[in-house]
PDB file of C-alpha atoms in Angstrom:
ATOM      1  CA  GLN A 827      -7.087 -17.705  -1.878  1.00 81.00           C
ATOM      2  CA  VAL A 828      -6.455 -14.040  -1.145  1.00 89.00           C
ATOM      3  CA  GLN A 829      -5.784 -11.658  -3.995  1.00 92.00           C
ATOM      4  CA  LEU A 830      -4.898  -7.982  -3.959  1.00 95.00           C
ATOM      5  CA  ALA A 831      -6.070  -5.751  -6.785  1.00 94.00           C
ATOM      6  CA  GLU A 832      -4.338  -2.408  -7.140  1.00 95.00           C
ATOM      7  CA  SER A 833      -5.343   0.616  -9.177  1.00 94.00           C
ATOM      8  CA  GLY A 834      -4.628   4.301  -9.505  1.00 96.00           C
ATOM      9  CA  GLY A 835      -1.062   4.569 -10.737  1.00 94.00           C
ATOM     10  CA  GLY A 836      -0.054   6.741 -13.660  1.00 97.00           C
ATOM     11  CA  LEU A 837       1.949   9.677 -14.913  1.00 98.00           C
ATOM     12  CA  VAL A 838       1.688  13.042 -13.193  1.00 98.00           C
ATOM     13  CA  GLN A 839       3.671  16.259 -13.110  1.00 98.00           C
ATOM     14  CA  ALA A 840       5.611  17.301 -10.056  1.00 98.00           C
ATOM     15  CA  GLY A 841       3.288  18.869  -7.522  1.00 98.00           C
ATOM     16  CA  GLY A 842       0.353  16.801  -8.690  1.00 98.00           C
ATOM     17  CA  SER A 843      -1.680  14.129  -6.922  1.00 98.00           C
ATOM     18  CA  LEU A 844      -2.607  10.497  -7.371  1.00 98.00           C
ATOM     19  CA  ARG A 845      -4.710   8.110  -5.337  1.00 98.00           C
ATOM     20  CA  LEU A 846      -3.865   4.423  -5.146  1.00 98.00           C
ATOM     21  CA  SER A 847      -6.386   1.775  -4.139  1.00 98.00           C
ATOM     22  CA  CYS A 848      -5.900  -1.838  -3.147  1.00 97.00           C
ATOM     23  CA  ALA A 849      -8.724  -4.262  -2.488  1.00 96.00           C
ATOM     24  CA  ALA A 850      -8.252  -7.659  -0.866  1.00 95.00           C
ATOM     25  CA  SER A 851     -10.596 -10.320  -2.195  1.00 93.00           C
ATOM     26  CA  GLY A 852     -11.389 -13.734  -0.818  1.00 88.00           C
ATOM     27  CA  SER A 853     -12.897 -14.973   2.396  1.00 87.00           C
ATOM     28  CA  GLY A 854     -12.055 -16.621   5.678  1.00 86.00           C
ATOM     29  CA  PHE A 855      -9.503 -14.150   6.897  1.00 90.00           C
ATOM     30  CA  SER A 856      -9.020 -11.166   9.149  1.00 90.00           C
ATOM     31  CA  ILE A 857      -6.737  -8.360   8.068  1.00 91.00           C
ATOM     32  CA  ASN A 858      -4.106  -7.322  10.606  1.00 93.00           C
ATOM     33  CA  ALA A 859      -2.466  -4.569   8.603  1.00 96.00           C
ATOM     34  CA  MET A 860      -2.338  -3.119   5.098  1.00 97.00           C
ATOM     35  CA  GLY A 861       0.322  -0.965   3.596  1.00 97.00           C
ATOM     36  CA  TRP A 862       2.161   0.339   0.576  1.00 98.00           C
ATOM     37  CA  TYR A 863       5.743  -0.300  -0.445  1.00 98.00           C
ATOM     38  CA  ARG A 864       7.607   1.121  -3.404  1.00 98.00           C
ATOM     39  CA  GLN A 865      10.599   0.113  -5.447  1.00 98.00           C
ATOM     40  CA  ALA A 866      12.496   2.462  -7.714  1.00 97.00           C
ATOM     41  CA  PRO A 867      14.878   1.150 -10.402  1.00 93.00           C
ATOM     42  CA  GLY A 868      18.111  -0.065  -8.848  1.00 95.00           C
ATOM     43  CA  LYS A 869      16.826   0.359  -5.310  1.00 97.00           C
ATOM     44  CA  GLN A 870      15.442  -1.908  -2.642  1.00 97.00           C
ATOM     45  CA  ARG A 871      11.752  -2.094  -1.922  1.00 97.00           C
ATOM     46  CA  GLU A 872      10.869   0.258   0.923  1.00 98.00           C
ATOM     47  CA  LEU A 873       7.872   0.742   3.184  1.00 98.00           C
ATOM     48  CA  VAL A 874       5.975   3.921   2.395  1.00 98.00           C
ATOM     49  CA  ALA A 875       2.982   3.756   4.714  1.00 98.00           C
ATOM     50  CA  ARG A 876       1.160   1.188   6.797  1.00 98.00           C
ATOM     51  CA  ILE A 877      -2.050   1.076   8.823  1.00 97.00           C
ATOM     52  CA  ASP A 878      -2.919  -1.685  11.263  1.00 95.00           C
ATOM     53  CA  ARG A 879      -6.210  -3.037  12.539  1.00 92.00           C
ATOM     54  CA  GLY A 880      -6.156  -0.724  15.525  1.00 92.00           C
ATOM     55  CA  GLY A 881      -5.688   2.320  13.319  1.00 91.00           C
ATOM     56  CA  SER A 882      -2.024   2.930  14.077  1.00 96.00           C
ATOM     57  CA  ILE A 883      -0.277   4.501  11.111  1.00 98.00           C
ATOM     58  CA  TYR A 884       3.330   4.629  10.013  1.00 98.00           C
ATOM     59  CA  TYR A 885       4.778   6.873   7.320  1.00 98.00           C
ATOM     60  CA  ASP A 886       8.258   6.929   5.924  1.00 98.00           C
ATOM     61  CA  GLY A 887       9.839  10.273   6.641  1.00 97.00           C
ATOM     62  CA  SER A 888      10.136  11.098   2.955  1.00 97.00           C
ATOM     63  CA  VAL A 889       6.349  11.098   2.477  1.00 98.00           C
ATOM     64  CA  LYS A 890       5.131  12.362   5.852  1.00 98.00           C
ATOM     65  CA  GLY A 891       2.874  15.374   5.369  1.00 98.00           C
ATOM     66  CA  ARG A 892       2.325  14.606   1.676  1.00 98.00           C
ATOM     67  CA  PHE A 893       0.826  11.107   1.648  1.00 98.00           C
ATOM     68  CA  THR A 894      -2.211   9.862   3.558  1.00 98.00           C
ATOM     69  CA  ILE A 895      -3.073   6.208   4.079  1.00 98.00           C
ATOM     70  CA  SER A 896      -6.596   5.130   4.950  1.00 97.00           C
ATOM     71  CA  ARG A 897      -8.658   1.959   4.912  1.00 95.00           C
ATOM     72  CA  ASP A 898     -12.246   0.849   4.459  1.00 94.00           C
ATOM     73  CA  ASP A 899     -12.690  -2.280   6.541  1.00 91.00           C
ATOM     74  CA  ALA A 900     -16.075  -3.066   5.033  1.00 92.00           C
ATOM     75  CA  LYS A 901     -14.444  -3.267   1.601  1.00 94.00           C
ATOM     76  CA  ASN A 902     -11.068  -4.705   2.749  1.00 93.00           C
ATOM     77  CA  THR A 903      -9.528  -1.813   0.871  1.00 96.00           C
ATOM     78  CA  VAL A 904      -6.587   0.456   1.584  1.00 97.00           C
ATOM     79  CA  TYR A 905      -5.967   3.802  -0.081  1.00 98.00           C
ATOM     80  CA  LEU A 906      -2.909   5.970  -0.500  1.00 98.00           C
ATOM     81  CA  GLN A 907      -3.572   9.609  -1.296  1.00 98.00           C
ATOM     82  CA  MET A 908      -0.382  11.104  -2.665  1.00 98.00           C
ATOM     83  CA  ASN A 909      -0.129  14.887  -2.859  1.00 98.00           C
ATOM     84  CA  SER A 910       2.716  17.239  -3.758  1.00 98.00           C
ATOM     85  CA  LEU A 911       4.368  14.460  -5.703  1.00 98.00           C
ATOM     86  CA  LYS A 912       8.060  14.735  -6.483  1.00 98.00           C
ATOM     87  CA  PRO A 913      10.156  13.058  -9.197  1.00 97.00           C
ATOM     88  CA  GLU A 914      11.827  11.005  -6.469  1.00 97.00           C
ATOM     89  CA  ASP A 915       8.455   9.410  -5.719  1.00 98.00           C
ATOM     90  CA  THR A 916       8.694   7.642  -9.078  1.00 98.00           C
ATOM     91  CA  ALA A 917       8.553   3.886  -8.458  1.00 98.00           C
ATOM     92  CA  VAL A 918       6.436   0.782  -8.703  1.00 98.00           C
ATOM     93  CA  TYR A 919       4.082   0.838  -5.731  1.00 98.00           C
ATOM     94  CA  TYR A 920       3.076  -2.474  -4.169  1.00 98.00           C
ATOM     95  CA  CYS A 921       0.174  -3.148  -1.877  1.00 97.00           C
ATOM     96  CA  ASN A 922       0.872  -5.461   1.045  1.00 97.00           C
ATOM     97  CA  THR A 923      -1.383  -7.070   3.592  1.00 95.00           C
ATOM     98  CA  ALA A 924      -0.739  -9.171   6.671  1.00 94.00           C
ATOM     99  CA  LEU A 925      -3.712 -11.282   7.567  1.00 93.00           C
ATOM    100  CA  THR A 926      -4.808 -14.219   9.674  1.00 92.00           C
ATOM    101  CA  ASN A 927      -6.520 -17.137   8.010  1.00 89.00           C
ATOM    102  CA  TYR A 928      -9.387 -18.609  10.016  1.00 90.00           C
ATOM    103  CA  SER A 929      -8.494 -22.082   8.730  1.00 89.00           C
ATOM    104  CA  ASP A 930      -5.238 -22.283  10.683  1.00 89.00           C
ATOM    105  CA  TYR A 931      -4.850 -18.911  12.441  1.00 88.00           C
ATOM    106  CA  LEU A 932      -1.465 -18.399  10.865  1.00 90.00           C
ATOM    107  CA  LEU A 933      -0.319 -14.932   9.895  1.00 88.00           C
ATOM    108  CA  ARG A 934       0.547 -14.564   6.224  1.00 92.00           C
ATOM    109  CA  GLU A 935       1.637 -11.768   3.907  1.00 95.00           C
ATOM    110  CA  TYR A 936       0.281 -11.096   0.449  1.00 95.00           C
ATOM    111  CA  TRP A 937       1.454  -8.723  -2.259  1.00 96.00           C
ATOM    112  CA  GLY A 938      -0.244  -6.955  -5.109  1.00 96.00           C
ATOM    113  CA  GLN A 939       1.154  -7.006  -8.628  1.00 95.00           C
ATOM    114  CA  GLY A 940       2.413  -3.429  -8.415  1.00 96.00           C
ATOM    115  CA  THR A 941       1.343  -0.213 -10.084  1.00 97.00           C
ATOM    116  CA  GLN A 942       3.683   2.269 -11.740  1.00 97.00           C
ATOM    117  CA  VAL A 943       3.788   5.847 -10.487  1.00 98.00           C
ATOM    118  CA  THR A 944       5.825   8.251 -12.592  1.00 98.00           C
ATOM    119  CA  VAL A 945       6.333  11.876 -11.601  1.00 98.00           C
ATOM    120  CA  SER A 946       7.786  14.151 -14.251  1.00 97.00           C
ATOM    121  CA  SER A 947       9.754  17.278 -13.403  1.00 94.00           C
TER     122      SER A 947
END
């Protein structure tokens, strides 16, 4: 069973920084991609940043130049460094991973429990 453990959310003033971490635990799988989504109150969940096994990276336009996604394959961990935070970045941030199980070679998605990021003005 794969589990994602997130950490690093919190309250910060506008212009500040936070770093989110997400570690995938378990065995018998290969990670294809890891990423971060966010969901603000009354809004749909949206993709913030994503990094795949080959190192290709996607950023939503609203965070490009401010956020940096990275991964540590040895630790099955993905990070999101968030700088120059704005009040509109306030949301619950969810870690997501797409991985292949060696037992059946099917691609599956897993989600973390979410971590709150609040940016005050």
